[in-house]
Short mmCIF file of C-alpha atoms and ligand atoms in Angstrom, two decimals:
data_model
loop_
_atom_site.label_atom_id
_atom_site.label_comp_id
_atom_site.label_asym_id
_atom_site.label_seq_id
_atom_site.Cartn_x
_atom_site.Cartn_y
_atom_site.Cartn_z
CA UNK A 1 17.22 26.53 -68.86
CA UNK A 2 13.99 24.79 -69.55
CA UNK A 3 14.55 22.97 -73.29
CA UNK A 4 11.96 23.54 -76.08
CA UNK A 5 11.43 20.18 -76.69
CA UNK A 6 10.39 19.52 -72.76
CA UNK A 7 7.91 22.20 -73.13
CA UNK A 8 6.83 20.36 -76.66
CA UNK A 9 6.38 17.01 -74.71
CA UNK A 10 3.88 18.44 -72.67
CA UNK A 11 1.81 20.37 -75.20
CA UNK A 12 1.96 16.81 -77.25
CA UNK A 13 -0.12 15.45 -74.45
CA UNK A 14 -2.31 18.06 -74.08
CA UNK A 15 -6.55 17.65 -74.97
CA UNK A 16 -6.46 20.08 -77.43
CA UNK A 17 -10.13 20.51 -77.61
CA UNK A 18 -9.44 21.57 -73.84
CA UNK A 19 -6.92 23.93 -74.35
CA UNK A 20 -7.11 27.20 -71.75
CA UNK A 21 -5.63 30.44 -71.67
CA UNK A 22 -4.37 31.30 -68.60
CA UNK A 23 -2.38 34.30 -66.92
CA UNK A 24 -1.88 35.90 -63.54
CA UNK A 25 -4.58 38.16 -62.24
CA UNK A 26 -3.34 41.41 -63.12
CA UNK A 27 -1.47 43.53 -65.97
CA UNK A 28 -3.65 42.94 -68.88
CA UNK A 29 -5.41 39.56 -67.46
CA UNK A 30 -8.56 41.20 -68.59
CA UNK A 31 -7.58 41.92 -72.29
CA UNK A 32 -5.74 38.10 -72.08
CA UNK A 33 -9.17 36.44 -70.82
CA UNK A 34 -11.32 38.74 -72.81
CA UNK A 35 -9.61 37.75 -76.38
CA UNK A 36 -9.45 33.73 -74.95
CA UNK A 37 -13.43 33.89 -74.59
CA UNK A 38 -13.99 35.87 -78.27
CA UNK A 39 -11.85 32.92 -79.70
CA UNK A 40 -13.66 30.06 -77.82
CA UNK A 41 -10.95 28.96 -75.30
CA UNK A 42 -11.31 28.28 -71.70
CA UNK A 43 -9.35 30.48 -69.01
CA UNK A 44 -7.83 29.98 -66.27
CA UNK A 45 -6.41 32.68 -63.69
CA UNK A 46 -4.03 32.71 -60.84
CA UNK A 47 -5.17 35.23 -59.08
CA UNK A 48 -3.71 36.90 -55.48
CA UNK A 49 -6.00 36.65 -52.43
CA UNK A 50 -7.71 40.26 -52.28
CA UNK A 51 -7.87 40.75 -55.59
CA UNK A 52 -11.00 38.07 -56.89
CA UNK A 53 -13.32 40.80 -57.26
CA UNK A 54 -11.73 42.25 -60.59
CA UNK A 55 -12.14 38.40 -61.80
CA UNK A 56 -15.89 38.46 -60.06
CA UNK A 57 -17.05 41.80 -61.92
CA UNK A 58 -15.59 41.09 -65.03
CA UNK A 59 -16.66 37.35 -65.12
CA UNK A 60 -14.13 36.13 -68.14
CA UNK A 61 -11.73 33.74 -65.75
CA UNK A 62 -13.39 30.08 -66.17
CA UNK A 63 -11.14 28.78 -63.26
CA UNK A 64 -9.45 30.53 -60.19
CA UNK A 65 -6.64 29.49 -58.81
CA UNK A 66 -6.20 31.74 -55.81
CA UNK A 67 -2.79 32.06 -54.04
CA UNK A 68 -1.04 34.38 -51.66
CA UNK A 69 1.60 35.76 -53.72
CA UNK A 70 2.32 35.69 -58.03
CA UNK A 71 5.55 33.48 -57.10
CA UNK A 72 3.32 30.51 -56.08
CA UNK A 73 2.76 30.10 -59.43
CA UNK A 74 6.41 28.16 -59.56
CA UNK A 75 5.04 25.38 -57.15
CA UNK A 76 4.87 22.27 -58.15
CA UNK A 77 1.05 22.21 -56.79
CA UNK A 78 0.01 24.87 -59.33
CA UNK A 79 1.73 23.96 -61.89
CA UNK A 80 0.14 20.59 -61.79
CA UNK A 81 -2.99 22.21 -61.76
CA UNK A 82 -2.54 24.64 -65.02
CA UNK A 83 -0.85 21.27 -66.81
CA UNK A 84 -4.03 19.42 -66.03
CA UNK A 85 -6.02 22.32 -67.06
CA UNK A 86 -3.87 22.10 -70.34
CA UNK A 87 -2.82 25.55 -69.93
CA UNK A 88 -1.10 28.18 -72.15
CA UNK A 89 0.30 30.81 -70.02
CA UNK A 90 0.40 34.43 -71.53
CA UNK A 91 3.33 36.25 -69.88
CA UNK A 92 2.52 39.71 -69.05
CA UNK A 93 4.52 42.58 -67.46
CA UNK A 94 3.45 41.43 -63.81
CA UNK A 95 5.59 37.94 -64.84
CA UNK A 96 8.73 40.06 -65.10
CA UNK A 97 8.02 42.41 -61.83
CA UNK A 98 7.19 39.50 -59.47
CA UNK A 99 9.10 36.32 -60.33
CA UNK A 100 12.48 36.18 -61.16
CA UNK A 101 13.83 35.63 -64.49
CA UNK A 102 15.85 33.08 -63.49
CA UNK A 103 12.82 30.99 -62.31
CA UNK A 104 10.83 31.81 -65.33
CA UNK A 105 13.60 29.99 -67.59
CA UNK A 106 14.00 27.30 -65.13
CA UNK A 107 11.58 26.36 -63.33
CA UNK A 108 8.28 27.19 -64.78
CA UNK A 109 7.56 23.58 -66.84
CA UNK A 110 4.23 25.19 -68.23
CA UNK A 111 3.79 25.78 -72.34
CA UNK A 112 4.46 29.59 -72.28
CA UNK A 113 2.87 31.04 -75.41
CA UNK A 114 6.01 33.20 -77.36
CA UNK A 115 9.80 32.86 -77.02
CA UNK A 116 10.82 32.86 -72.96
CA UNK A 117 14.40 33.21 -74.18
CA UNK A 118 13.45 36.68 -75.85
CA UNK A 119 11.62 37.52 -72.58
CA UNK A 120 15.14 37.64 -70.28
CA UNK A 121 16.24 40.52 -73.07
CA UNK A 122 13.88 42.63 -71.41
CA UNK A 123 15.11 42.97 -68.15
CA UNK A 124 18.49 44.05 -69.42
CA UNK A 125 18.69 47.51 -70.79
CA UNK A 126 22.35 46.84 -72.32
CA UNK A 127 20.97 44.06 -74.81
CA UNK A 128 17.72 45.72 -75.47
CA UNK A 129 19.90 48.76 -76.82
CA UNK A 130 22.37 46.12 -79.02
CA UNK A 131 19.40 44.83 -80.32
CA UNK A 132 17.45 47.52 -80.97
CA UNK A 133 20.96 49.07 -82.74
CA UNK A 134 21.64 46.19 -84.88
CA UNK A 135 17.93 46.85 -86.27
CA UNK A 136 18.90 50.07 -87.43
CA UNK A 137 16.66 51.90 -84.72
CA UNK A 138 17.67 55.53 -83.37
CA UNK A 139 18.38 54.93 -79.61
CA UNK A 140 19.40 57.58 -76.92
CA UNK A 141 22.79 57.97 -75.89
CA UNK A 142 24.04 56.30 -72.78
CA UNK A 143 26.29 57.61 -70.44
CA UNK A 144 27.80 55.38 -68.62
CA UNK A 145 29.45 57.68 -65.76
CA UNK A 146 27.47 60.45 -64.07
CA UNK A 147 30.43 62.57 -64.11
CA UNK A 148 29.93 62.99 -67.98
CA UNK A 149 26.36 64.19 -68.20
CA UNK A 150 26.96 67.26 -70.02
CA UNK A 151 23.16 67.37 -71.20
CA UNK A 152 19.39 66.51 -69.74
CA UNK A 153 19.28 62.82 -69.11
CA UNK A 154 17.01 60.42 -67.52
CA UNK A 155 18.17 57.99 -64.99
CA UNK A 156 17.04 54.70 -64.67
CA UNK A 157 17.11 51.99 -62.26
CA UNK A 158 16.81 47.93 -62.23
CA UNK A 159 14.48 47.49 -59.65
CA UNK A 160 12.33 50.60 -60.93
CA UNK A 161 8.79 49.48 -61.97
CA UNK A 162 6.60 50.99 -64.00
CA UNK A 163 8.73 54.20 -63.66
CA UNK A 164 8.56 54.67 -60.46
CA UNK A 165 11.35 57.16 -59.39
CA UNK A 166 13.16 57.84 -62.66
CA UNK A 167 14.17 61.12 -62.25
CA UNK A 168 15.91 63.84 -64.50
CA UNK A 169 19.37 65.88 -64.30
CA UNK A 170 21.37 68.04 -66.42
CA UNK A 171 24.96 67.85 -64.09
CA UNK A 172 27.19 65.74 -62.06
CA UNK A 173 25.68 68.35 -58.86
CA UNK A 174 22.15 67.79 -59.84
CA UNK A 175 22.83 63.71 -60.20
CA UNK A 176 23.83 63.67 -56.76
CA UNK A 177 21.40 66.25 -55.23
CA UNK A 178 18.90 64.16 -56.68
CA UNK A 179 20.27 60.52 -55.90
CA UNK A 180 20.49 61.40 -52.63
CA UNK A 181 16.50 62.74 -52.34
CA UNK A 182 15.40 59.44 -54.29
CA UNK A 183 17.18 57.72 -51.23
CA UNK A 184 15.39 59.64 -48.93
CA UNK A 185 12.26 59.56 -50.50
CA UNK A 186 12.29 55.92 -50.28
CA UNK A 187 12.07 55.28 -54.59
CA UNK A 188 15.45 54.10 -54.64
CA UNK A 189 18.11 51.89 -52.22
CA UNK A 190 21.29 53.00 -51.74
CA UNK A 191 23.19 50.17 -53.30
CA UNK A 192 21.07 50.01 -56.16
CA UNK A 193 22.66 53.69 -57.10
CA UNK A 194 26.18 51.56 -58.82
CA UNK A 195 23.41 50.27 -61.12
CA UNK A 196 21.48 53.71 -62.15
CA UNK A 197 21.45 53.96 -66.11
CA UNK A 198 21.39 57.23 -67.35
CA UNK A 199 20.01 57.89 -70.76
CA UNK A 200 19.96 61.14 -72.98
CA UNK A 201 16.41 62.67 -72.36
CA UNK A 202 14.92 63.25 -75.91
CA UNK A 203 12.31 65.83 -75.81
CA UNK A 204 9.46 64.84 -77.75
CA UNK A 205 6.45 63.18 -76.84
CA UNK A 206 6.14 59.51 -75.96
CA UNK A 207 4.82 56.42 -78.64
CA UNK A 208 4.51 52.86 -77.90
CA UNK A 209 3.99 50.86 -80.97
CA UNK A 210 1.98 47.22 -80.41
CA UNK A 211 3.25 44.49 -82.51
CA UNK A 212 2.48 40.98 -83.27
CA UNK A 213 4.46 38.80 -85.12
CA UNK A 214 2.79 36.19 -86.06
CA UNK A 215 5.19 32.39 -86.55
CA UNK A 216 2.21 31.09 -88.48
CA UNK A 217 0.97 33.75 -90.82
CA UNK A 218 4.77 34.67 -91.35
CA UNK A 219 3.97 38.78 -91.21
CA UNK A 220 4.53 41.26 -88.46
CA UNK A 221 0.80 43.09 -87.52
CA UNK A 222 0.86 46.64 -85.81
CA UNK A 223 -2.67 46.37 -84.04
CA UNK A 224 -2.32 49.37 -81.29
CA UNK A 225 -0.65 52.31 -80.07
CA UNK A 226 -0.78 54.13 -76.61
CA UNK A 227 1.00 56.94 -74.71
CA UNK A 228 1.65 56.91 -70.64
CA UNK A 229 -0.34 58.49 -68.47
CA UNK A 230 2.10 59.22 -65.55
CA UNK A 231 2.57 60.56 -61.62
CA UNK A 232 3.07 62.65 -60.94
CA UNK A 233 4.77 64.12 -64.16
CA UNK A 234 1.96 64.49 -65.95
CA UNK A 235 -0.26 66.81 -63.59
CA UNK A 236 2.60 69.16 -62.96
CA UNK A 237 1.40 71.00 -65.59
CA UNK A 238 -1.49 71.89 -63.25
CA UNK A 239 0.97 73.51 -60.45
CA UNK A 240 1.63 77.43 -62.33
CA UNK A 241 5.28 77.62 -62.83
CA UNK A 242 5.78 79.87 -59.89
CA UNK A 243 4.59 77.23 -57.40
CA UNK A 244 6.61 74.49 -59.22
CA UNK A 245 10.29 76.62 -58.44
CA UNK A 246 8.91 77.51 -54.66
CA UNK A 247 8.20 73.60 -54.31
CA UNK A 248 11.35 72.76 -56.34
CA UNK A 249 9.45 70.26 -57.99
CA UNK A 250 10.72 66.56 -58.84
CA UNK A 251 8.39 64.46 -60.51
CA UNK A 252 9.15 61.09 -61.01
CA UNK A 253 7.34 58.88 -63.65
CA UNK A 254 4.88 56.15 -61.92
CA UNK A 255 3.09 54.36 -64.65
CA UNK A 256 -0.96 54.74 -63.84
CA UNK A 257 -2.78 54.06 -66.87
CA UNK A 258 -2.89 54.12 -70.91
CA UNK A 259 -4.00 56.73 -73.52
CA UNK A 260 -4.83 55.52 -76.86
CA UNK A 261 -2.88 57.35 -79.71
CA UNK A 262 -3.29 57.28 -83.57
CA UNK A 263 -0.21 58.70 -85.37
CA UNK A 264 0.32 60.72 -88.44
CA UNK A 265 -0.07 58.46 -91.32
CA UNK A 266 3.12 59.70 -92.42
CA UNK A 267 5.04 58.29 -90.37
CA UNK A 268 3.39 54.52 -90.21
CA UNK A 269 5.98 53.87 -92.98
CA UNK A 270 9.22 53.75 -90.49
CA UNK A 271 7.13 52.52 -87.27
CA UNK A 272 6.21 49.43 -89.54
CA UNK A 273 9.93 48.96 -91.01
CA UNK A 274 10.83 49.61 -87.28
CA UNK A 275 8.57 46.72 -86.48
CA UNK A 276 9.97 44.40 -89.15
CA UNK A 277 13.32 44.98 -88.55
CA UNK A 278 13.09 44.24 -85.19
CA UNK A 279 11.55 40.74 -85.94
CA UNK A 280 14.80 40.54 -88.31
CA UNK A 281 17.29 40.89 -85.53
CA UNK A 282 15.24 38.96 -82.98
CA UNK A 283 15.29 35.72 -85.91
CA UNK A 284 19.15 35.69 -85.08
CA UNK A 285 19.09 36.07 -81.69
CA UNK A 286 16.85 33.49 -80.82
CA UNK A 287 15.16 31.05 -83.59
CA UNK A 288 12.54 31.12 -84.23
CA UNK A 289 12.55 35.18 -83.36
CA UNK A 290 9.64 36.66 -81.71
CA UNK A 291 6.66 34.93 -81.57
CA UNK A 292 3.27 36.98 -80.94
CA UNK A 293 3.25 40.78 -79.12
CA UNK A 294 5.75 42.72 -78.90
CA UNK A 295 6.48 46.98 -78.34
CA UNK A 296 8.22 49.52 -78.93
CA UNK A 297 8.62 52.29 -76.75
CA UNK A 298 9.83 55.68 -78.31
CA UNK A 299 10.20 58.95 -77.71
CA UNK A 300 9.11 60.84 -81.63
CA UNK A 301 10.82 64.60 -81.70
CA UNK A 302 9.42 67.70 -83.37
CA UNK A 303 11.71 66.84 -85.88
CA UNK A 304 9.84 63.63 -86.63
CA UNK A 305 12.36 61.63 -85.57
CA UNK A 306 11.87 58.27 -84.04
CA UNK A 307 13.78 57.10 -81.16
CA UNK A 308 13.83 53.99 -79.18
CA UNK A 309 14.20 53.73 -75.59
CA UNK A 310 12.73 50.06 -74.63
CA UNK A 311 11.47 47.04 -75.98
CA UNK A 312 8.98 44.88 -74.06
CA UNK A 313 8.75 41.24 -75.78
CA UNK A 314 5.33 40.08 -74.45
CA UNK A 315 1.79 41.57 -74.48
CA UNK A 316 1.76 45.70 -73.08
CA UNK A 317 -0.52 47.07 -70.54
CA UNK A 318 -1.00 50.06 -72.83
CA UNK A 319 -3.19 47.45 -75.31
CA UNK A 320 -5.82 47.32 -73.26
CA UNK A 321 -6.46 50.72 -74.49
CA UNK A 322 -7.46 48.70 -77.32
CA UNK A 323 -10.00 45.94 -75.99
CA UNK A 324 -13.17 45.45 -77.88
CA UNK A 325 -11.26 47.11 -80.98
CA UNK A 326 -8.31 48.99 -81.70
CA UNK A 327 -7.93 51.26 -84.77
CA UNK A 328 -4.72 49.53 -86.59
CA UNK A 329 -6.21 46.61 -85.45
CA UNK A 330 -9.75 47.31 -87.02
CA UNK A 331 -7.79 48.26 -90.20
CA UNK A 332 -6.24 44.95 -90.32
CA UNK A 333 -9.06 42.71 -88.91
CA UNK A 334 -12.09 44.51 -89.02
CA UNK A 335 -14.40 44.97 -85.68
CA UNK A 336 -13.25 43.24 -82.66
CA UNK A 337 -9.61 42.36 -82.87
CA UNK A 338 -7.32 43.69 -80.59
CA UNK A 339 -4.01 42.09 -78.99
CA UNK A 340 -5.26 39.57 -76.54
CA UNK A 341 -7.98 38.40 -78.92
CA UNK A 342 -4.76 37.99 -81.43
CA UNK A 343 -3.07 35.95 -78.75
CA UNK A 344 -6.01 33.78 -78.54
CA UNK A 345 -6.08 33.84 -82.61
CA UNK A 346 -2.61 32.34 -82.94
CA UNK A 347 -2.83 29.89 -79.94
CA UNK A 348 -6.13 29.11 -81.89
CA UNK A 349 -4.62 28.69 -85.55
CA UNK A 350 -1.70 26.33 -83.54
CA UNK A 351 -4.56 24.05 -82.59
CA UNK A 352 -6.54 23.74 -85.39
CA UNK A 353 -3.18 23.81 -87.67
CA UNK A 354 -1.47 21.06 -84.76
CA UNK A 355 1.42 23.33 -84.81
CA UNK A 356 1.15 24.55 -81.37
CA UNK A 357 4.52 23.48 -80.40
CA UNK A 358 5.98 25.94 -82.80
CA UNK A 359 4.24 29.12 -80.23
CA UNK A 360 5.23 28.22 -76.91
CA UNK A 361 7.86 27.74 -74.98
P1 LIG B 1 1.29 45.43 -61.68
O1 LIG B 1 0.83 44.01 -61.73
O2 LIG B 1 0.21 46.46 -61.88
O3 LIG B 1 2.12 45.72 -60.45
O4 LIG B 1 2.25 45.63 -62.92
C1 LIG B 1 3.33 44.79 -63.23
C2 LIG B 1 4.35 45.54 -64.06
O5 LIG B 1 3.78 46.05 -65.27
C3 LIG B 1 4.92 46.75 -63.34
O6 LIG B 1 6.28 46.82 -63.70
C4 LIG B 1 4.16 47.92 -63.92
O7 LIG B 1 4.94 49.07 -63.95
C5 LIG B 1 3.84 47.47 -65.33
N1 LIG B 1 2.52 48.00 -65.70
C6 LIG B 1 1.36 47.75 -65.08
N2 LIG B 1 0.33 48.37 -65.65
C7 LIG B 1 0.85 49.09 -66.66
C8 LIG B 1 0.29 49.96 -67.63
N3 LIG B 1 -1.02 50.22 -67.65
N4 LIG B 1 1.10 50.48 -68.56
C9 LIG B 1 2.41 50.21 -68.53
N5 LIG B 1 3.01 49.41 -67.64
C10 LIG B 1 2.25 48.84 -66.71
P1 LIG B 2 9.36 53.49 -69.19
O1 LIG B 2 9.00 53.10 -67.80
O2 LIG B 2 10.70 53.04 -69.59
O3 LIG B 2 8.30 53.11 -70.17
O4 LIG B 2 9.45 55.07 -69.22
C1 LIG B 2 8.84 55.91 -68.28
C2 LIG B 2 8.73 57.32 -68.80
O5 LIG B 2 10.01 57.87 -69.08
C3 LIG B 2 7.92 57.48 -70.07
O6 LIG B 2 7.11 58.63 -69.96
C4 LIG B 2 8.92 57.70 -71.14
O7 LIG B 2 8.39 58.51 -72.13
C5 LIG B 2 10.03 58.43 -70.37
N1 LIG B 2 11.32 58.15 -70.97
C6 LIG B 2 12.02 57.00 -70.87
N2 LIG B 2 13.21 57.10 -71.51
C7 LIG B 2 13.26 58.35 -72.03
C8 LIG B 2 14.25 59.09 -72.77
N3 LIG B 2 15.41 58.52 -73.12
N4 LIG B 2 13.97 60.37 -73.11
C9 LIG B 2 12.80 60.93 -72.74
N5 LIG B 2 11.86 60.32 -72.01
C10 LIG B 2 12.07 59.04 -71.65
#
């Protein structure tokens, strides 16, 4: 594990008048670069072959570093480069998908902006939920062998990105019949079925809450809120129901894109104690607790109920439903804020405060 005070030692000999954003070239890049350039900083992206033209079009990335694939960002060659760039990577949900976590702890010797311990929660489900229980959220019930699913659950699997074959069943039978299509169908491997998690399905509708806990203002900031837009489970509403049994329908839950959602103003008092209390637990699992964006991904019933299925401890794709401005965002900050301009804020305040070393990692 890389030590803090490592990372420290090379953001002490950093130009700070030169300090650049930078992030892999994909995710929420765009939001990333975007908020770097409204704050005045310089950005730098590492970027696949193929994929320059999104950096082209949108013209926000001051420096390219092309490369075949995201994992090149681990040698030493790049890492040079983003050092001498004086660099401040923003981890995004692309980090966690294409380089391992074990590299990203111990081999990446580039100031990380927020907590990289915090980050290696996210990739397992069983301390996500201890977390999330120990700060008081409502979480689904787990069960932990298919032969007692007595109710509609939602199975779930490590490799699964974005959703991408989580599938539903109500019965040992159905778990099976349906294990054994997602095999066929290619979503999931065979021995990757010992490691399916199976979660009660709450039926509701689906909230992800945008955080930011800021080290240096001391005060957790909800600046967004989305909702999934999904394949192909949301367009089977578009197949009459008739058509769905003949087919025998299976949808499975491939992230696409981002809807922007404001929420009854009723219940913004438990989604910000939710928030808060979440920064609690995180202060004793990992000093100094969260630093910058964070979400929380629920499931809200028609009994108003709020319940917590995930936690993603980094910047979400669904807040780029908020670039240029995001209402909770405008209500905090006025026109123009939204979460990677409130990245580039903090890194900002760091700089101008010299406390950056307290924000990365
Ligand atoms: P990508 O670079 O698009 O392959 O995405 C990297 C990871 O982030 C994958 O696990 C995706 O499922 C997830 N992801 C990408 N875009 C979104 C989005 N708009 N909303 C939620 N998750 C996303
Ligand atoms: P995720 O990739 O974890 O963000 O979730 C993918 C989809 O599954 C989203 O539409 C969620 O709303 C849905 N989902 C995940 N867990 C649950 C659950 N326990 N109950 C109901 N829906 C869920």
């Amino acid at each position: 594990m890389i030590e803090k005070d490592e990372i420290s030692a090379i953001v002490e000999r950093y130009e700070k008048d030169k300090v650049a954003v930078g992030t892999l070239g994909s995710h929420s890049a765009l939001n990333i670069f975007k908020g770097a350039k409204d704050e005045g900083l310089r950005t730098v992206c590492v970027c696949r072959k193929g994929d320059e033209i999104v950096y082209r079009k949108f013209p926000l990335a001051d420096e390219i570093i092309l490369v075949e694939s995201f994992s090149d960002l681990l040698s030493s060659e790049v890492q040079d480069k983003l050092r001498r760039l004086n660099v401040i990577l923003v981890p995004h949900g692309s980090f966690n998908a294409y380089i391992s976590m074990d590299a990203l702890l111990n081999e990446l010797y580039v100031p990380m902006f927020g907590n990289r311990t915090l980050l290696s929660w996210e990739v397992d489900r069983e301390k996500q939920r201890e977390w999330l229980r120990r700060a008081g959220l409502k979480t689904p019930r787990i069960f932990r062998d298919p032969e007692s699913i007595d109710r509609l659950v939602i199975a779930k699997f490590p490799g699964a990105k974005g959703g991408k074959g989580y599938f539903l069943a109500d019965s040992p039978e159905t778990f099976r019949e349906k294990v054994e299509e997602m095999v066929r169908r290619g979503h999931l491997r065979s021995e990757d079925v010992e490691r399916i998690y199976l979660q009660e399905y709450i039926l509701g509708v689906n909230a992800y809450f945008q955080y930011f806990h800021s080290i240096l203002l001391d005060d957790v900031e909800l600046l967004g809120m989305d909702k999934r837009y999904e394949s192909a489970v949301d367009g089977i509403g578009r197949i009459p129901a008739a058509e769905q049994l003949r087919i025998g329908l299976n949808p499975t839950y491939t992230i696409v894109g981002n809807i922007p959602i404001t929420l009854r103003e009723s219940l913004l008092p438990e989604v910000l104690r939710m928030g808060d209390a979440t920064v609690k637990v995180s202060k004793e699992i990992s000093s100094p607790g969260i630093i910058g964006p964070f979400c929380l991904e629920t499931i809200i019933t028609d009994n108003l109920e709020i319940f917590a299925f995930e936690i993603s401890t980094r910047i979400v794709a669904g807040s780029n439903v908020g670039i240029g401005t995001s209402p909770y965002a405008y209500l905090r900050y006025g026109e123009g804020m939204y979460m990677g301009r409130r990245i580039a804020r903090e890194i900002r305040l760091g700089i101008e405060s010299e406390s950056l070393e307290r924000i990365v990692s």
